[in-house]
Structures are given as C-alpha cells and as structure tokens.
Short mmCIF file of C-alpha atoms in Angstrom, two decimals:
data_model
loop_
_atom_site.label_atom_id
_atom_site.label_comp_id
_atom_site.label_asym_id
_atom_site.label_seq_id
_atom_site.Cartn_x
_atom_site.Cartn_y
_atom_site.Cartn_z
CA UNK A 1 -96.56 36.96 -100.79
CA UNK A 2 -94.88 39.37 -103.15
CA UNK A 3 -96.19 42.69 -104.38
CA UNK A 4 -95.70 41.53 -107.99
CA UNK A 5 -98.30 42.68 -110.50
CA UNK A 6 -99.18 40.35 -113.36
CA UNK A 7 -100.63 41.08 -116.76
CA UNK A 8 -103.16 38.30 -117.18
CA UNK A 9 -104.60 39.48 -120.49
CA UNK A 10 -102.96 36.61 -122.38
CA UNK A 11 -104.14 33.97 -119.89
CA UNK A 12 -106.76 31.48 -121.12
CA UNK A 13 -108.73 29.90 -118.25
CA UNK A 14 -111.24 27.05 -118.24
CA UNK A 15 -113.82 27.20 -115.44
CA UNK A 16 -115.44 23.82 -114.68
CA UNK A 17 -118.43 23.88 -112.33
CA UNK A 18 -121.95 22.51 -112.51
CA UNK A 19 -123.33 25.67 -110.91
CA UNK A 20 -123.97 28.45 -113.41
CA UNK A 21 -123.96 30.91 -110.51
CA UNK A 22 -120.47 29.79 -109.43
CA UNK A 23 -119.16 29.93 -113.01
CA UNK A 24 -120.52 33.48 -113.33
CA UNK A 25 -118.94 34.51 -110.02
CA UNK A 26 -115.53 33.10 -110.97
CA UNK A 27 -115.80 34.62 -114.45
CA UNK A 28 -116.57 38.03 -112.94
CA UNK A 29 -113.55 37.85 -110.65
CA UNK A 30 -111.28 36.74 -113.49
CA UNK A 31 -112.56 39.64 -115.60
CA UNK A 32 -111.68 42.04 -112.78
CA UNK A 33 -108.19 40.49 -112.67
CA UNK A 34 -107.87 41.19 -116.40
CA UNK A 35 -107.82 37.59 -117.61
CA UNK A 36 -107.93 37.63 -121.40
CA UNK A 37 -109.95 34.53 -122.31
CA UNK A 38 -112.37 32.56 -120.17
CA UNK A 39 -114.28 29.44 -121.19
CA UNK A 40 -116.77 27.42 -119.16
CA UNK A 41 -117.80 23.78 -118.82
CA UNK A 42 -120.58 22.37 -116.64
CA UNK A 43 -119.02 18.95 -115.90
CA UNK A 44 -115.89 16.89 -116.42
CA UNK A 45 -116.98 15.44 -119.75
CA UNK A 46 -117.60 18.83 -121.34
CA UNK A 47 -114.37 20.14 -119.80
CA UNK A 48 -112.30 17.33 -121.31
CA UNK A 49 -113.74 18.03 -124.77
CA UNK A 50 -112.87 21.73 -124.41
CA UNK A 51 -109.41 20.92 -123.06
CA UNK A 52 -108.78 18.66 -126.06
CA UNK A 53 -109.49 21.65 -128.33
CA UNK A 54 -106.44 23.20 -126.66
CA UNK A 55 -105.09 26.56 -125.70
CA UNK A 56 -105.73 26.69 -121.96
CA UNK A 57 -103.22 27.93 -119.40
CA UNK A 58 -105.15 27.17 -116.20
CA UNK A 59 -108.18 25.17 -115.05
CA UNK A 60 -110.42 26.11 -112.11
CA UNK A 61 -112.43 22.98 -111.34
CA UNK A 62 -115.17 22.08 -108.89
CA UNK A 63 -114.65 18.60 -107.48
CA UNK A 64 -118.25 17.42 -107.02
CA UNK A 65 -120.31 17.50 -110.24
CA UNK A 66 -122.60 15.24 -112.22
CA UNK A 67 -122.49 13.31 -114.47
CA UNK A 68 -118.66 13.42 -114.60
CA UNK A 69 -117.07 14.70 -111.39
CA UNK A 70 -114.14 17.05 -111.14
CA UNK A 71 -112.16 14.29 -109.46
CA UNK A 72 -112.67 11.99 -112.46
CA UNK A 73 -111.88 14.82 -114.87
CA UNK A 74 -108.64 15.75 -113.09
CA UNK A 75 -107.55 12.12 -112.88
CA UNK A 76 -108.11 11.73 -116.63
CA UNK A 77 -106.21 14.94 -117.35
CA UNK A 78 -103.25 13.77 -115.29
CA UNK A 79 -103.19 10.04 -116.10
CA UNK A 80 -105.26 9.47 -119.24
CA UNK A 81 -103.44 8.25 -122.33
CA UNK A 82 -105.67 10.61 -124.31
CA UNK A 83 -104.89 13.64 -122.12
CA UNK A 84 -104.06 16.68 -124.25
CA UNK A 85 -102.17 18.46 -121.45
CA UNK A 86 -101.31 16.47 -118.32
CA UNK A 87 -99.10 19.31 -117.04
CA UNK A 88 -101.74 22.06 -117.02
CA UNK A 89 -102.11 23.82 -113.64
CA UNK A 90 -105.37 22.89 -111.92
CA UNK A 91 -106.90 24.77 -109.01
CA UNK A 92 -109.64 22.74 -107.31
CA UNK A 93 -112.62 24.77 -106.10
CA UNK A 94 -114.74 23.00 -103.50
CA UNK A 95 -117.15 23.42 -100.66
CA UNK A 96 -116.05 20.09 -99.19
CA UNK A 97 -112.89 20.78 -97.22
CA UNK A 98 -112.67 17.82 -94.88
CA UNK A 99 -109.08 16.58 -94.65
CA UNK A 100 -109.78 13.27 -96.40
CA UNK A 101 -111.30 15.11 -99.38
CA UNK A 102 -108.43 17.59 -99.61
CA UNK A 103 -105.96 14.70 -99.45
CA UNK A 104 -107.85 12.82 -102.17
CA UNK A 105 -107.79 15.92 -104.40
CA UNK A 106 -104.08 16.39 -103.78
CA UNK A 107 -103.49 12.74 -104.60
CA UNK A 108 -105.14 12.99 -108.02
CA UNK A 109 -102.91 15.89 -109.00
CA UNK A 110 -104.30 19.33 -108.20
CA UNK A 111 -101.86 22.22 -107.92
CA UNK A 112 -103.87 24.28 -105.43
CA UNK A 113 -107.21 24.15 -103.64
CA UNK A 114 -109.68 26.97 -103.08
CA UNK A 115 -112.49 26.59 -100.53
CA UNK A 116 -115.99 27.84 -101.21
CA UNK A 117 -117.31 30.38 -100.56
CA UNK A 118 -114.55 31.97 -102.58
CA UNK A 119 -113.24 35.51 -102.32
CA UNK A 120 -111.33 37.64 -104.80
CA UNK A 121 -108.36 37.69 -102.42
CA UNK A 122 -108.17 33.90 -102.10
CA UNK A 123 -108.67 33.28 -105.83
CA UNK A 124 -105.91 35.79 -106.62
CA UNK A 125 -103.65 34.10 -104.04
CA UNK A 126 -104.12 30.66 -105.65
CA UNK A 127 -103.46 32.00 -109.14
CA UNK A 128 -100.40 33.80 -107.82
CA UNK A 129 -99.18 30.60 -106.14
CA UNK A 130 -99.44 28.71 -109.44
CA UNK A 131 -97.50 31.46 -111.23
CA UNK A 132 -94.82 32.10 -108.61
CA UNK A 133 -94.33 28.59 -107.26
CA UNK A 134 -94.67 26.11 -110.11
CA UNK A 135 -94.04 22.67 -108.69
CA UNK A 136 -92.15 20.05 -110.64
CA UNK A 137 -94.17 17.06 -111.78
CA UNK A 138 -93.54 13.63 -110.33
CA UNK A 139 -94.31 10.24 -111.86
CA UNK A 140 -94.47 7.10 -109.72
CA UNK A 141 -96.30 3.80 -110.15
CA UNK A 142 -99.38 5.25 -108.48
CA UNK A 143 -99.16 9.03 -109.00
CA UNK A 144 -98.58 11.61 -111.69
CA UNK A 145 -98.90 15.30 -110.96
CA UNK A 146 -97.28 18.22 -109.21
CA UNK A 147 -94.93 17.37 -106.38
CA UNK A 148 -97.20 17.03 -103.35
CA UNK A 149 -94.53 18.10 -100.90
CA UNK A 150 -94.68 21.73 -99.88
CA UNK A 151 -91.42 23.48 -99.22
CA UNK A 152 -91.61 25.20 -95.91
CA UNK A 153 -89.49 28.26 -95.47
CA UNK A 154 -86.90 27.50 -92.88
CA UNK A 155 -88.05 28.67 -89.51
CA UNK A 156 -85.40 29.68 -87.09
CA UNK A 157 -86.60 29.29 -83.56
CA UNK A 158 -83.46 30.65 -81.97
CA UNK A 159 -81.54 33.51 -83.49
CA UNK A 160 -79.91 34.58 -80.30
CA UNK A 161 -80.84 36.94 -77.51
CA UNK A 162 -80.89 39.97 -79.81
CA UNK A 163 -83.80 38.55 -81.81
CA UNK A 164 -85.72 37.84 -78.65
CA UNK A 165 -85.12 41.35 -77.42
CA UNK A 166 -86.30 42.89 -80.65
CA UNK A 167 -89.41 40.70 -80.59
CA UNK A 168 -90.23 41.87 -77.09
CA UNK A 169 -89.50 45.48 -77.90
CA UNK A 170 -86.37 45.95 -75.87
CA UNK A 171 -84.15 44.76 -73.08
CA UNK A 172 -85.05 41.59 -71.20
CA UNK A 173 -83.89 43.10 -67.94
CA UNK A 174 -81.12 40.53 -67.50
CA UNK A 175 -78.57 43.26 -66.79
CA UNK A 176 -80.50 44.33 -63.70
CA UNK A 177 -77.92 44.64 -60.94
CA UNK A 178 -80.40 43.16 -58.49
CA UNK A 179 -80.36 39.83 -60.39
CA UNK A 180 -76.62 39.57 -60.49
CA UNK A 181 -76.70 38.82 -64.23
CA UNK A 182 -75.28 40.61 -67.20
CA UNK A 183 -76.13 40.42 -70.89
CA UNK A 184 -73.05 38.21 -71.29
CA UNK A 185 -74.00 35.78 -68.50
#
C-alpha cells in the first residue's frame, strides 16, 4: 500500500447499518479521517431514498438488516432500473464472513468487504483500495458491477541465484572447495 495522503473533506459517505452503535463507530472513524459529509440510514429502504436524493461518493453498507437487507439494497443499486447511481463504490461491512456469504456479496456488486469488528486501519485500507484501484464495471446477462477478478501482482518465484542469496542473507556455500562446486556450476 502506498504512503499517499488523501484529503477526504469533499467526500460524501452514506453509512447503512441497522445498528446505531455501528453507525456511530463508523461515523467517528470517518470524522477522524477528515471525511466532509456523512449521512446515515438504518436499512436498505431508507438508504435507497437517501441515495436517490443524490450526492454520495461512497456507501458503507451492512449486509444483514431488516426490513430491507443490505444485499437487497446493493442489488437494487446495481441492477434496478430506478437506480440513481449504479456505479457508486460500495464497501460491504459484515460480521458474517463465511466464504459463501462473501461470494454472494461479491456477486451482487460490492467493491470491497470489511469484516466486523472493524478497525480504523482496515476501514482506511478499504477506502484507499476504492480510491487507488477503481475496478472497471462489467455487464453480463447475470451480473452488473465492478470486475470481480482481482489482479494479482506478478510473483516471480525464481529470479536467479542472486535473489536467493540475498533472501538468505549471503552466500549459499556452493563455492566451498570441499563440495567441488563453484558459483557457476
């Protein structure tokens, strides 16, 4: 991750969570980060009404809420004909991190996921990921949302003997006259 510093004072964030405590916690962290405008909604229905009013740059959304879940809200934002902003970045915030749930959230169009209990470091990392690595949107017959494929930085498993030596902190001992080997083989 880069050492980039961001001015977030112009950012307008919508927090969607049925827990007032969680909304307050996220709001407090966003205030510390210097986020300029923060609005709250207690379920997907209220969030959609606020989103329709416009002006948001990012949504932080719990996935399990009543009466309208975060999953239903996100799906409507991404696929609904009445969606005011299907391209808005959405960070899912959830205490349910089983693989099938994470996959389901990814498949409805989240940009990032943040596991509860949250920390300032992890929230900042997800916001930074949305800023620094915006993913192109994809439309298929069954999906609309950010490209679900993650680009992995190329890993080089063999960069030659010099890399191995530097990783081990020095010579491998292959030039030991007792072994009959040299560095050149």
